[in-house]
Every structure is written in structure tokens, then in C-alpha cells.
Amino acid sequence: MSDAGNGHKLWGGRFAGGPAPELEAVNRSITVDIRLWPHDVRLSQAWARGLVTAGVYDRAECDAVVAGLERVAARLGAGEQPIAADEDIHTMIDRLLHLEAGTPAGRLHTGRSRNDQVATATRLWTLAAIDRIDGLVRRLQETMLAQAEALQDAVMPAYTHLQRAQPVSAAHWMLSHGWPLVRDRARLADARRRVAVLPLGSGAIAGSAFPIPREQLAADLGFLAISPNSIDAVGDRDFVAEVLFVLTTLGMHLSRLAEDLILYGSSEFGFVRFGDAFSTGSSMMPQKRNPDALELARGAGARVLGDLVALLATIKGLPSGYNKDLQEDKRTLFDAVDGLELLLPAVAGSVATLTFQRERMAAACSSAMMATDLADYLVRKRVTFRESHGAVGRLVREAEEAGVEMTALPFSSFAAAHPAFEEDVLEELQATTSLRHRDIAGGTGPVAVAAQIEAMRTAIASPSGG
Ligand code: ARG
């Protein structure tokens, strides 16, 4: 088969005629998989070295192919475009290698199939993507940590059912969005170990018929283990599904952070002001300051979830071994990774440039939010929680009916609600008092939050993010 023009195919000898243009169009994946090229080149170089051990190449042939692949990489790096007949990146690299290295190139595919090749290249790409995403999540965590450190003495309402519940340190709220990212990074690190399993040497499905040293290939390419079953190895895309799940969860966390910030940035809350560099205006309403990056983060969570669902649905009904449906794996994986690589820096920038309106946050801590503290006050005076809950409930209703804060009620109201109330009860209606009572580990008390900040710093610095 000639290498010039459209003639270079990795298959076709058994057919009398060429494929229909409609088949070629639907089969062609190079627009998606061209970005696998650095990994495909690397694994091909490792394969060439393995072919020496297997007795297929002599040293000189192997050197010629490895150097030829280096020149292919240079061409691809310089933007070499595929020709119409390049079905996928593996075909394109093989064609270019024939141009660069001549005859020895024709032996490179010995004992190898695109089935184990694409699984290997996709795993290598995924390993690199995991490391990039991990770095971006870490940068976002560092931004959150810096904000949390500055917010330790700011109080704000914490919400349940989106109703004001209890006062918390604003640092505690900020860190509540940092811990999910610690878990995401731990999940990413855990998934990484399962991605780093080498399929190469599995051939099309039954294993290579040439004694390629697979352990050496694995070490050469940075894999931690070799796949134990060739049928499983070529049809397994669990690693893509697993990474997509981790990314979906990460996307969901970014979405929830974004939702909090979008709410808190509204005039109704007024807790935060979005930085100029991360706000957009309206073409009609001059006063608008819109948090587009955060809204896109919320929206993108749905897209990554779609990628995960699409992949799981693709895999679910497949018979064992490689099936062409699996070509779709890269579309979902690349889409999710691309999306998060765009979003994570935008979310980090949005968080870094927030201004917190401390007075608004403190003013939102209305005295009714200290109702639990009042009940706890009575409990400390040996009243049962059930009885104190009822007494405080009556006070809350009295303030509500009078349309005043509980702090504005006369002491006689407290005394009437329960005889155990003493004059010092007003102190319990301060948000800062409420916080001070909560220095339990994991709570919002100032000492606990300071410890939490240190724990977060340690977690961020740990290589597995947790
Ligand atoms: N482009 C294919 C993919 O991405 C490569 C593997 C093709 N293998 C095959 N037997 N047709 O999955």
C-alpha cells in the first residue's frame, strides 16, 4: 500500500473496494483524538524498545523508529494537519512515521492493535489530565484558605432550608466549600492508581503473540501495574467513568459554591460584592454587575454530569472486548476535562476578588437566630432541653408579634417565660457569644476555626489532597 496521498490505511487488504464515504465520515475520530498524539508517540517509542527484547527489531531499527517518532512529534507539535485518509491519530502517526523512518516503520505495529494502543494512549492522557486538574483545584483551595483566614472574625447567618438558622464565622462557611474539594482531590488521587494500569501488550483481545516485556513497558511509561486480562483490558473504560464521576462531583461542588455566592451577591443578601474583573455588565441595564463565571460554573456542572451519563450508557450494553462504541469515550472525557480546566481558574478568580460586606453579614444575624443559645442557657441551669425549647419558643413568638428583636424585649418577658432566666441572658443574644460556645472540634467557635484553618492548610499540601 502506498504512503502517498490517501492510500495509507492500517487495514483494508481483505476488502475488494474501499469504504463508502459515509462510513469514512462516521468512523473518523481524528478531529477528537488528535490530541492524544504526544502519548501515542511516547507509547510507540516504548513499544519499539519492547520489540527489541521480543527479537523483532535490532537496535539500529529501533533507534531509527524512535528517532523517526521524535520527528513525527515535532511535526505534530508544529501543527501538522491530518489528511482526509487519517482515520484516527494512530493512523496519522503511522503514516507520518513511514515518511520519516521508511521500512522499519512497517514493523512497529507487530503484536499490537489499536485496541490496546488507544486504551493505553487514553490512560496516559487521563493521567496528565488528573495532574492538571489536581493543580487547579489546589489553587482554588488556596484562594479559599486565604479568604477564610481573613474572615475569621466576621459573622454571618448559616442557613438550613435557606432560612436563617444560626450564626457562624464567615471563615467556617468559606471552609465548608473547601473540604468537599479536599475529598475530590483524594478521589482523584485514588482513581489515578486505577488509571495507571497498562493495557499495552493485550493486542486486539487475546494478548500479543510476541514476548514483549510488559513490566518494562509499564515502568517506561509511568504505569504502576499491568492489566491482568487482555479481554478486560481492551474493553475496560471504568477508568474514564471513574474520572468522570470524580469530575462530576467536583463540578457539583463548584456549582453549589457558585449558587451560594450568586445568592450572597444579590442585593437582597448583599453579603459579597463581585470583583470588577469577574463581573459582567448588561447591554441594557447600566447598573448590573453579573456573576457570569459563577453562573457558568453552576451550568457546567450539568454538562459534566451529562458526559458521565453518556459514557455509562455507552458501556452498559457492550459485549466484552473492544467495540467501536468505545471511541465515544474520548469525546466525553475531553469535554469534561476541558470544561473544568476553563472553570476552575474562573471560579478561583471570582473567589479571590470577592469583597465581603461584614456589616451586612453581621446585621443579618437577627436575635431569633440565637434561640437555640437561649435554650442552651437554660439547659446549663439544669432545665431540661424540652422545657427550655418551649419557653424560648414563647419568647420568639412574643418578639415576632411585637415586631421587635428579642433583644428589645424587657427582662420581665424573659422572667415570665422561665424563672431560670437571669439578667445576664442578654449576653446570650449576641452572635459572637453563640460562636464562642462552639469551640467543639469541627464547630464554628474561634479556636475551632483556627484549628480548622491549619488542618485545611495541611490537607491542601498533602499530595493526595486529603
Ligand atoms: N479510533 C479508535 C478509538 O478511538 C481506535 C481503536 C480502533 N480499533 C479498531 N479495532 N477499529 O477507539
GROMACS .gro file of C-alpha atoms and ligand atoms in nm:
model
  478
    1MET     CA    1   0.000   0.000   0.000
    2SER     CA    2   0.142   0.339  -0.091
    3ASP     CA    3   0.208   0.603   0.173
    4ALA     CA    4   0.135   0.892  -0.055
    5GLY     CA    5  -0.196   1.072  -0.064
    6ASN     CA    6  -0.497   0.880   0.060
    7GLY     CA    7  -0.350   0.531   0.043
    8HIS     CA    8  -0.221   0.488   0.400
    9LYS     CA    9  -0.453   0.270   0.599
   10LEU     CA   10  -0.391   0.033   0.890
   11TRP     CA   11  -0.638  -0.212   0.741
   12GLY     CA   12  -0.814  -0.284   0.411
   13GLY     CA   13  -0.628  -0.574   0.247
   14ARG     CA   14  -0.921  -0.809   0.279
   15PHE     CA   15  -1.165  -0.578   0.100
   16ALA     CA   16  -1.213  -0.557  -0.276
   17GLY     CA   17  -1.317  -0.194  -0.268
   18GLY     CA   18  -1.262   0.097  -0.033
   19PRO     CA   19  -1.507   0.208   0.235
   20ALA     CA   20  -1.804   0.423   0.142
   21PRO     CA   21  -1.757   0.794   0.211
   22GLU     CA   22  -2.048   0.775   0.453
   23LEU     CA   23  -1.867   0.507   0.654
   24GLU     CA   24  -1.543   0.703   0.649
   25ALA     CA   25  -1.725   1.009   0.774
   26VAL     CA   26  -1.885   0.835   1.068
   27ASN     CA   27  -1.579   0.625   1.152
   28ARG     CA   28  -1.331   0.912   1.152
   29SER     CA   29  -1.231   1.018   1.503
   30ILE     CA   30  -0.920   1.223   1.433
   31THR     CA   31  -1.084   1.558   1.500
   32VAL     CA   32  -1.139   1.438   1.856
   33ASP     CA   33  -0.840   1.211   1.919
   34ILE     CA   34  -0.561   1.413   1.754
   35ARG     CA   35  -0.478   1.549   2.097
   36LEU     CA   36  -0.366   1.203   2.206
   37TRP     CA   37  -0.059   1.241   1.984
   38PRO     CA   38   0.211   1.309   2.247
   39HIS     CA   39   0.100   0.998   2.436
   40ASP     CA   40   0.067   0.783   2.125
   41VAL     CA   41   0.419   0.883   2.020
   42ARG     CA   42   0.555   0.801   2.365
   43LEU     CA   43   0.389   0.463   2.388
   44SER     CA   44   0.502   0.379   2.034
   45GLN     CA   45   0.861   0.457   2.129
   46ALA     CA   46   0.829   0.231   2.432
   47TRP     CA   47   0.672  -0.037   2.212
   48ALA     CA   48   0.965  -0.012   1.967
   49ARG     CA   49   1.206  -0.073   2.256
   50GLY     CA   50   0.992  -0.368   2.365
   51LEU     CA   51   1.015  -0.509   2.013
   52VAL     CA   52   1.393  -0.528   2.053
   53THR     CA   53   1.354  -0.753   2.358
   54ALA     CA   54   1.099  -0.955   2.163
   55GLY     CA   55   1.353  -1.001   1.881
   56VAL     CA   56   1.151  -0.814   1.617
   57TYR     CA   57   1.375  -0.508   1.586
   58ASP     CA   58   1.751  -0.488   1.605
   59ARG     CA   59   1.899  -0.190   1.789
   60ALA     CA   60   1.952   0.014   1.474
   61GLU     CA   61   1.593  -0.034   1.354
   62CYS     CA   62   1.460   0.056   1.696
   63ASP     CA   63   1.678   0.369   1.708
   64ALA     CA   64   1.559   0.469   1.361
   65VAL     CA   65   1.194   0.430   1.464
   66VAL     CA   66   1.237   0.610   1.796
   67ALA     CA   67   1.412   0.899   1.620
   68GLY     CA   68   1.153   0.894   1.344
   69LEU     CA   69   0.877   0.921   1.605
   70GLU     CA   70   1.063   1.217   1.753
   71ARG     CA   71   1.042   1.389   1.414
   72VAL     CA   72   0.675   1.295   1.385
   73ALA     CA   73   0.619   1.457   1.724
   74ALA     CA   74   0.798   1.769   1.606
   75ARG     CA   75   0.573   1.787   1.300
   76LEU     CA   76   0.259   1.739   1.509
   77GLY     CA   77   0.384   1.989   1.762
   78ALA     CA   78   0.429   2.238   1.480
   79GLY     CA   79   0.065   2.193   1.384
   80GLU     CA   80   0.077   1.927   1.112
   81GLN     CA   81  -0.280   1.872   0.994
   82PRO     CA   82  -0.438   1.533   0.914
   83ILE     CA   83  -0.518   1.434   0.559
   84ALA     CA   84  -0.858   1.300   0.457
   85ALA     CA   85  -0.749   0.936   0.494
   86ASP     CA   86  -0.622   0.974   0.851
   87GLU     CA   87  -0.897   0.783   1.028
   88ASP     CA   88  -0.759   0.846   1.373
   89ILE     CA   89  -0.442   0.972   1.539
   90HIS     CA   90  -0.287   0.624   1.539
   91THR     CA   91  -0.327   0.606   1.160
   92MET     CA   92  -0.187   0.955   1.114
   93ILE     CA   93   0.121   0.886   1.327
   94ASP     CA   94   0.181   0.558   1.143
   95ARG     CA   95   0.159   0.741   0.808
   96LEU     CA   96   0.399   1.015   0.918
   97LEU     CA   97   0.636   0.757   1.065
   98HIS     CA   98   0.658   0.581   0.728
   99LEU     CA   99   0.755   0.914   0.573
  100GLU     CA  100   1.013   0.982   0.845
  101ALA     CA  101   1.163   0.637   0.908
  102GLY     CA  102   1.090   0.426   0.599
  103THR     CA  103   1.088   0.045   0.610
  104PRO     CA  104   1.135  -0.018   0.986
  105ALA     CA  105   0.812   0.174   1.042
  106GLY     CA  106   0.630  -0.116   0.880
  107ARG     CA  107   0.725  -0.342   1.169
  108LEU     CA  108   0.614  -0.115   1.454
  109HIS     CA  109   0.258  -0.245   1.464
  110THR     CA  110   0.382  -0.603   1.519
  111GLY     CA  111   0.193  -0.768   1.803
  112ARG     CA  112  -0.004  -0.453   1.868
  113SER     CA  113  -0.360  -0.347   1.792
  114ARG     CA  114  -0.521  -0.010   1.800
  115ASN     CA  115  -0.741  -0.164   2.069
  116ASP     CA  116  -0.464  -0.187   2.327
  117GLN     CA  117  -0.297   0.121   2.178
  118VAL     CA  118  -0.594   0.355   2.218
  119ALA     CA  119  -0.667   0.228   2.567
  120THR     CA  120  -0.306   0.298   2.661
  121ALA     CA  121  -0.293   0.641   2.499
  122THR     CA  122  -0.621   0.741   2.664
  123ARG     CA  123  -0.492   0.631   3.003
  124LEU     CA  124  -0.173   0.832   2.955
  125TRP     CA  125  -0.377   1.136   2.856
  126THR     CA  126  -0.601   1.086   3.160
  127LEU     CA  127  -0.304   1.065   3.398
  128ALA     CA  128  -0.177   1.401   3.273
  129ALA     CA  129  -0.526   1.550   3.293
  130ILE     CA  130  -0.569   1.431   3.653
  131ASP     CA  131  -0.246   1.605   3.749
  132ARG     CA  132  -0.353   1.932   3.580
  133ILE     CA  133  -0.698   1.927   3.741
  134ASP     CA  134  -0.546   1.849   4.080
  135GLY     CA  135  -0.322   2.155   4.048
  136LEU     CA  136  -0.616   2.377   3.954
  137VAL     CA  137  -0.831   2.251   4.242
  138ARG     CA  138  -0.541   2.310   4.476
  139ARG     CA  139  -0.512   2.670   4.357
  140LEU     CA  140  -0.882   2.722   4.422
  141GLN     CA  141  -0.843   2.575   4.771
  142GLU     CA  142  -0.554   2.811   4.841
  143THR     CA  143  -0.773   3.104   4.737
  144MET     CA  144  -1.047   2.985   4.972
  145LEU     CA  145  -0.800   2.937   5.253
  146ALA     CA  146  -0.670   3.292   5.213
  147GLN     CA  147  -1.026   3.427   5.223
  148ALA     CA  148  -1.107   3.212   5.528
  149GLU     CA  149  -0.806   3.343   5.716
  150ALA     CA  150  -0.922   3.699   5.658
  151LEU     CA  151  -1.280   3.618   5.759
  152GLN     CA  152  -1.223   3.455   6.097
  153ASP     CA  153  -1.383   3.736   6.297
  154ALA     CA  154  -1.669   3.801   6.053
  155VAL     CA  155  -2.008   3.654   6.149
  156MET     CA  156  -2.284   3.561   5.911
  157PRO     CA  157  -2.603   3.356   5.922
  158ALA     CA  158  -2.581   2.989   5.835
  159TYR     CA  159  -2.893   2.862   5.663
  160THR     CA  160  -3.099   2.546   5.677
  161HIS     CA  161  -3.389   2.522   5.432
  162LEU     CA  162  -3.249   2.859   5.317
  163GLN     CA  163  -3.394   3.005   5.639
  164ARG     CA  164  -3.164   3.185   5.881
  165ALA     CA  165  -3.056   2.917   6.127
  166GLN     CA  166  -2.757   3.004   6.346
  167PRO     CA  167  -2.468   3.249   6.331
  168VAL     CA  168  -2.132   3.118   6.211
  169SER     CA  169  -1.790   3.257   6.139
  170ALA     CA  170  -1.770   3.353   5.770
  171ALA     CA  171  -1.441   3.159   5.764
  172HIS     CA  172  -1.635   2.848   5.870
  173TRP     CA  173  -1.871   2.894   5.575
  174MET     CA  174  -1.583   2.951   5.333
  175LEU     CA  175  -1.407   2.636   5.456
  176SER     CA  176  -1.731   2.439   5.422
  177HIS     CA  177  -1.673   2.473   5.048
  178GLY     CA  178  -1.304   2.384   5.080
  179TRP     CA  179  -1.347   2.040   5.241
  180PRO     CA  180  -1.551   1.893   4.954
  181LEU     CA  181  -1.257   1.984   4.730
  182VAL     CA  182  -1.021   1.800   4.968
  183ARG     CA  183  -1.236   1.491   4.913
  184ASP     CA  184  -1.242   1.549   4.536
  185ARG     CA  185  -0.863   1.558   4.526
  186ALA     CA  186  -0.843   1.242   4.736
  187ARG     CA  187  -1.086   1.070   4.498
  188LEU     CA  188  -0.881   1.192   4.202
  189ALA     CA  189  -0.564   1.050   4.358
  190ASP     CA  190  -0.738   0.721   4.429
  191ALA     CA  191  -0.876   0.698   4.075
  192ARG     CA  192  -0.529   0.780   3.943
  193ARG     CA  193  -0.393   0.450   4.075
  194ARG     CA  194  -0.652   0.258   3.874
  195VAL     CA  195  -0.589   0.468   3.562
  196ALA     CA  196  -0.219   0.380   3.586
  197VAL     CA  197  -0.267   0.018   3.476
  198LEU     CA  198  -0.109  -0.065   3.139
  199PRO     CA  199  -0.325  -0.235   2.871
  200LEU     CA  200  -0.049  -0.242   2.607
  201GLY     CA  201   0.052  -0.600   2.522
  202SER     CA  202  -0.311  -0.711   2.520
  203GLY     CA  203  -0.318  -0.692   2.139
  204ALA     CA  204  -0.664  -0.693   1.986
  205ILE     CA  205  -0.811  -0.916   2.256
  206ALA     CA  206  -0.605  -1.230   2.323
  207GLY     CA  207  -0.267  -1.082   2.418
  208SER     CA  208   0.034  -1.018   2.198
  209ALA     CA  209   0.197  -1.319   2.034
  210PHE     CA  210   0.541  -1.161   2.076
  211PRO     CA  211   0.725  -1.172   2.411
  212ILE     CA  212   0.709  -0.801   2.485
  213PRO     CA  213   0.832  -0.725   2.838
  214ARG     CA  214   0.515  -0.567   2.969
  215GLU     CA  215   0.653  -0.481   3.314
  216GLN     CA  216   0.933  -0.291   3.148
  217LEU     CA  217   0.685  -0.113   2.919
  218ALA     CA  218   0.483  -0.013   3.226
  219ALA     CA  219   0.785   0.125   3.406
  220ASP     CA  220   0.897   0.301   3.089
  221LEU     CA  221   0.561   0.478   3.055
  222GLY     CA  222   0.500   0.555   3.423
  223PHE     CA  223   0.229   0.295   3.483
  224LEU     CA  224   0.206   0.134   3.826
  225ALA     CA  225   0.084  -0.209   3.710
  226ILE     CA  226  -0.004  -0.414   3.401
  227SER     CA  227  -0.354  -0.532   3.317
  228PRO     CA  228  -0.414  -0.892   3.422
  229ASN     CA  229  -0.660  -0.988   3.146
  230SER     CA  230  -0.639  -0.889   2.780
  231ILE     CA  231  -1.013  -0.918   2.713
  232ASP     CA  232  -1.089  -0.690   3.004
  233ALA     CA  233  -0.802  -0.454   2.918
  234VAL     CA  234  -0.923  -0.359   2.569
  235GLY     CA  235  -1.290  -0.321   2.663
  236ASP     CA  236  -1.245  -0.154   3.002
  237ARG     CA  237  -1.337   0.213   3.028
  238ASP     CA  238  -1.407   0.209   3.402
  239PHE     CA  239  -1.117   0.446   3.440
  240VAL     CA  240  -1.291   0.704   3.221
  241ALA     CA  241  -1.620   0.655   3.406
  242GLU     CA  242  -1.448   0.687   3.740
  243VAL     CA  243  -1.267   1.006   3.648
  244LEU     CA  244  -1.590   1.145   3.503
  245PHE     CA  245  -1.766   1.067   3.830
  246VAL     CA  246  -1.498   1.248   4.026
  247LEU     CA  247  -1.520   1.543   3.786
  248THR     CA  248  -1.899   1.541   3.808
  249THR     CA  249  -1.875   1.556   4.185
  250LEU     CA  250  -1.620   1.835   4.160
  251GLY     CA  251  -1.847   2.017   3.915
  252MET     CA  252  -2.136   1.974   4.158
  253HIS     CA  253  -1.926   2.125   4.437
  254LEU     CA  254  -1.829   2.422   4.222
  255SER     CA  255  -2.194   2.462   4.135
  256ARG     CA  256  -2.301   2.472   4.500
  257LEU     CA  257  -2.029   2.723   4.586
  258ALA     CA  258  -2.138   2.931   4.286
  259GLU     CA  259  -2.501   2.917   4.398
  260ASP     CA  260  -2.414   3.042   4.749
  261LEU     CA  261  -2.210   3.326   4.604
  262ILE     CA  262  -2.472   3.422   4.347
  263LEU     CA  263  -2.730   3.443   4.627
  264TYR     CA  264  -2.499   3.627   4.865
  265GLY     CA  265  -2.409   3.874   4.592
  266SER     CA  266  -2.772   3.968   4.525
  267SER     CA  267  -2.896   4.299   4.669
  268GLU     CA  268  -3.133   4.102   4.890
  269PHE     CA  269  -2.843   3.937   5.074
  270GLY     CA  270  -2.569   4.187   4.998
  271PHE     CA  271  -2.303   3.979   5.177
  272VAL     CA  272  -2.047   3.989   4.898
  273ARG     CA  273  -1.955   4.217   4.614
  274PHE     CA  274  -1.810   4.058   4.298
  275GLY     CA  275  -1.476   4.195   4.180
  276ASP     CA  276  -1.477   4.413   3.866
  277ALA     CA  277  -1.251   4.168   3.682
  278PHE     CA  278  -1.501   3.888   3.739
  279SER     CA  279  -1.825   4.076   3.678
  280THR     CA  280  -2.002   4.143   3.354
  281GLY     CA  281  -2.241   4.424   3.270
  282SER     CA  282  -2.574   4.429   3.093
  283SER     CA  283  -2.624   4.568   2.744
  284MET     CA  284  -2.946   4.732   2.861
  285MET     CA  285  -2.932   4.792   3.236
  286PRO     CA  286  -2.635   5.011   3.327
  287GLN     CA  287  -2.644   4.923   3.697
  288LYS     CA  288  -2.588   4.547   3.653
  289ARG     CA  289  -2.292   4.360   3.797
  290ASN     CA  290  -2.344   4.000   3.694
  291PRO     CA  291  -2.150   3.695   3.824
  292ASP     CA  292  -2.134   3.519   3.486
  293ALA     CA  293  -1.835   3.299   3.571
  294LEU     CA  294  -2.022   3.160   3.871
  295GLU     CA  295  -2.339   3.107   3.673
  296LEU     CA  296  -2.138   2.922   3.409
  297ALA     CA  297  -1.982   2.710   3.685
  298ARG     CA  298  -2.333   2.622   3.801
  299GLY     CA  299  -2.437   2.542   3.445
  300ALA     CA  300  -2.128   2.339   3.361
  301GLY     CA  301  -2.198   2.101   3.648
  302ALA     CA  302  -2.487   1.972   3.439
  303ARG     CA  303  -2.272   1.925   3.133
  304VAL     CA  304  -2.010   1.714   3.310
  305LEU     CA  305  -2.288   1.501   3.457
  306GLY     CA  306  -2.416   1.456   3.101
  307ASP     CA  307  -2.071   1.332   2.996
  308LEU     CA  308  -2.072   1.075   3.276
  309VAL     CA  309  -2.420   0.952   3.192
  310ALA     CA  310  -2.338   0.933   2.820
  311LEU     CA  311  -2.032   0.721   2.888
  312LEU     CA  312  -2.203   0.485   3.132
  313ALA     CA  313  -2.489   0.437   2.886
  314THR     CA  314  -2.234   0.365   2.610
  315ILE     CA  315  -2.055   0.099   2.808
  316LYS     CA  316  -2.351  -0.067   2.976
  317GLY     CA  317  -2.477  -0.291   2.697
  318LEU     CA  318  -2.147  -0.373   2.525
  319PRO     CA  319  -2.035  -0.730   2.472
  320SER     CA  320  -1.689  -0.797   2.614
  321GLY     CA  321  -1.374  -0.680   2.441
  322TYR     CA  322  -1.332  -0.375   2.222
  323ASN     CA  323  -1.634  -0.233   2.039
  324LYS     CA  324  -1.625   0.080   1.828
  325ASP     CA  325  -1.882   0.246   2.054
  326LEU     CA  326  -1.589   0.296   2.289
  327GLN     CA  327  -1.447   0.555   2.053
  328GLU     CA  328  -1.703   0.790   2.214
  329ASP     CA  329  -1.516   0.772   2.547
  330LYS     CA  330  -1.276   1.047   2.446
  331ARG     CA  331  -1.549   1.289   2.349
  332THR     CA  332  -1.697   1.272   2.700
  333LEU     CA  333  -1.363   1.270   2.881
  334PHE     CA  334  -1.216   1.562   2.686
  335ASP     CA  335  -1.535   1.764   2.718
  336ALA     CA  336  -1.545   1.725   3.096
  337VAL     CA  337  -1.174   1.797   3.144
  338ASP     CA  338  -1.183   2.096   2.907
  339GLY     CA  339  -1.485   2.235   3.086
  340LEU     CA  340  -1.325   2.212   3.428
  341GLU     CA  341  -0.993   2.348   3.307
  342LEU     CA  342  -1.178   2.659   3.194
  343LEU     CA  343  -1.398   2.685   3.502
  344LEU     CA  344  -1.157   2.622   3.786
  345PRO     CA  345  -0.939   2.930   3.722
  346ALA     CA  346  -1.252   3.142   3.666
  347VAL     CA  347  -1.402   3.027   3.996
  348ALA     CA  348  -1.070   3.082   4.175
  349GLY     CA  349  -1.055   3.433   4.030
  350SER     CA  350  -1.414   3.500   4.132
  351VAL     CA  351  -1.343   3.389   4.489
  352ALA     CA  352  -1.013   3.578   4.512
  353THR     CA  353  -1.177   3.907   4.410
  354LEU     CA  354  -1.481   3.889   4.638
  355THR     CA  355  -1.528   4.169   4.887
  356PHE     CA  356  -1.719   4.061   5.197
  357GLN     CA  357  -1.967   4.312   5.339
  358ARG     CA  358  -1.907   4.230   5.702
  359GLU     CA  359  -2.163   4.472   5.841
  360ARG     CA  360  -2.441   4.333   5.622
  361MET     CA  361  -2.348   3.980   5.724
  362ALA     CA  362  -2.343   4.068   6.094
  363ALA     CA  363  -2.670   4.262   6.069
  364ALA     CA  364  -2.836   3.958   5.913
  365CYS     CA  365  -2.769   3.763   6.235
  366SER     CA  366  -3.102   3.857   6.390
  367SER     CA  367  -3.158   3.775   6.758
  368ALA     CA  368  -3.407   3.497   6.680
  369MET     CA  369  -3.110   3.301   6.541
  370MET     CA  370  -2.981   3.282   6.899
  371ALA     CA  371  -3.297   3.100   7.015
  372THR     CA  372  -3.101   2.775   7.042
  373ASP     CA  373  -2.842   2.956   7.253
  374LEU     CA  374  -3.115   3.077   7.486
  375ALA     CA  375  -3.243   2.722   7.524
  376ASP     CA  376  -2.885   2.603   7.587
  377TYR     CA  377  -2.852   2.879   7.853
  378LEU     CA  378  -3.145   2.729   8.041
  379VAL     CA  379  -3.007   2.380   7.997
  380ARG     CA  380  -2.684   2.496   8.164
  381LYS     CA  381  -2.907   2.597   8.455
  382ARG     CA  382  -3.035   2.237   8.473
  383VAL     CA  383  -3.365   2.298   8.287
  384THR     CA  384  -3.444   2.011   8.051
  385PHE     CA  385  -3.398   2.090   7.681
  386ARG     CA  386  -3.763   2.007   7.613
  387GLU     CA  387  -3.883   2.260   7.871
  388SER     CA  388  -3.636   2.529   7.765
  389HIS     CA  389  -3.727   2.480   7.395
  390GLY     CA  390  -4.091   2.560   7.485
  391ALA     CA  391  -4.000   2.862   7.699
  392VAL     CA  392  -3.778   3.013   7.428
  393GLY     CA  393  -4.045   2.940   7.167
  394ARG     CA  394  -4.286   3.159   7.365
  395LEU     CA  395  -4.028   3.441   7.371
  396VAL     CA  396  -3.972   3.412   6.997
  397ARG     CA  397  -4.345   3.438   6.936
  398GLU     CA  398  -4.377   3.735   7.168
  399ALA     CA  399  -4.099   3.924   6.985
  400GLU     CA  400  -4.246   3.831   6.649
  401GLU     CA  401  -4.593   3.953   6.748
  402ALA     CA  402  -4.449   4.278   6.882
  403GLY     CA  403  -4.244   4.310   6.563
  404VAL     CA  404  -3.918   4.356   6.757
  405GLU     CA  405  -3.586   4.177   6.802
  406MET     CA  406  -3.569   3.957   7.110
  407THR     CA  407  -3.302   4.193   7.243
  408ALA     CA  408  -3.574   4.461   7.264
  409LEU     CA  409  -3.797   4.255   7.496
  410PRO     CA  410  -3.798   4.368   7.862
  411PHE     CA  411  -3.637   4.135   8.114
  412SER     CA  412  -3.983   4.074   8.261
  413SER     CA  413  -4.075   3.883   7.943
  414PHE     CA  414  -3.778   3.652   7.994
  415ALA     CA  415  -3.862   3.605   8.360
  416ALA     CA  416  -4.220   3.525   8.266
  417ALA     CA  417  -4.111   3.275   8.003
  418HIS     CA  418  -3.895   3.088   8.257
  419PRO     CA  419  -3.788   3.167   8.613
  420ALA     CA  420  -3.434   3.042   8.549
  421PHE     CA  421  -3.360   3.341   8.320
  422GLU     CA  422  -3.132   3.597   8.487
  423GLU     CA  423  -3.016   3.945   8.378
  424ASP     CA  424  -2.705   3.804   8.203
  425VAL     CA  425  -2.932   3.644   7.942
  426LEU     CA  426  -2.891   3.939   7.704
  427GLU     CA  427  -2.528   3.835   7.651
  428GLU     CA  428  -2.663   3.508   7.503
  429LEU     CA  429  -2.838   3.702   7.229
  430GLN     CA  430  -2.505   3.816   7.079
  431ALA     CA  431  -2.384   3.626   6.772
  432THR     CA  432  -2.026   3.633   6.899
  433THR     CA  433  -2.137   3.463   7.224
  434SER     CA  434  -2.309   3.194   7.021
  435LEU     CA  435  -1.985   3.133   6.830
  436ARG     CA  436  -1.776   3.126   7.146
  437HIS     CA  437  -1.988   2.839   7.281
  438ARG     CA  438  -1.898   2.631   6.976
  439ASP     CA  439  -1.530   2.560   7.009
  440ILE     CA  440  -1.601   2.191   6.974
  441ALA     CA  441  -1.386   2.026   6.704
  442GLY     CA  442  -1.546   2.095   6.367
  443GLY     CA  443  -1.762   2.373   6.515
  444THR     CA  444  -1.770   2.742   6.437
  445GLY     CA  445  -1.602   2.869   6.758
  446PRO     CA  446  -1.295   3.089   6.706
  447VAL     CA  447  -1.046   2.837   6.847
  448ALA     CA  448  -1.203   2.552   6.647
  449VAL     CA  449  -1.198   2.755   6.327
  450ALA     CA  450  -0.833   2.850   6.377
  451ALA     CA  451  -0.754   2.477   6.414
  452GLN     CA  452  -0.964   2.402   6.107
  453ILE     CA  453  -0.765   2.653   5.905
  454GLU     CA  454  -0.443   2.473   5.999
  455ALA     CA  455  -0.599   2.135   5.915
  456MET     CA  456  -0.703   2.271   5.576
  457ARG     CA  457  -0.353   2.404   5.513
  458THR     CA  458  -0.213   2.056   5.583
  459ALA     CA  459  -0.477   1.887   5.367
  460ILE     CA  460  -0.406   2.118   5.073
  461ALA     CA  461  -0.034   2.049   5.092
  462SER     CA  462  -0.076   1.670   5.106
  463PRO     CA  463  -0.003   1.512   4.767
  464SER     CA  464  -0.330   1.323   4.758
  465GLY     CA  465  -0.515   1.634   4.867
  466GLY     CA  466  -0.650   1.474   5.182
  467ARG     N1  467  -1.021   0.532   1.699
  467ARG     C1  468  -1.043   0.413   1.775
  467ARG     C2  469  -1.093   0.451   1.913
  467ARG     O1  470  -1.077   0.563   1.949
  467ARG     C3  471  -0.918   0.335   1.785
  467ARG     C4  472  -0.937   0.190   1.805
  467ARG     C5  473  -0.987   0.130   1.680
  467ARG     N2  474  -0.984  -0.011   1.684
  467ARG     C6  475  -1.049  -0.082   1.594
  467ARG     N3  476  -1.040  -0.207   1.604
  467ARG     N4  477  -1.118  -0.026   1.500
  467ARG     O2  478  -1.148   0.372   1.986
   0.00000   0.00000   0.00000
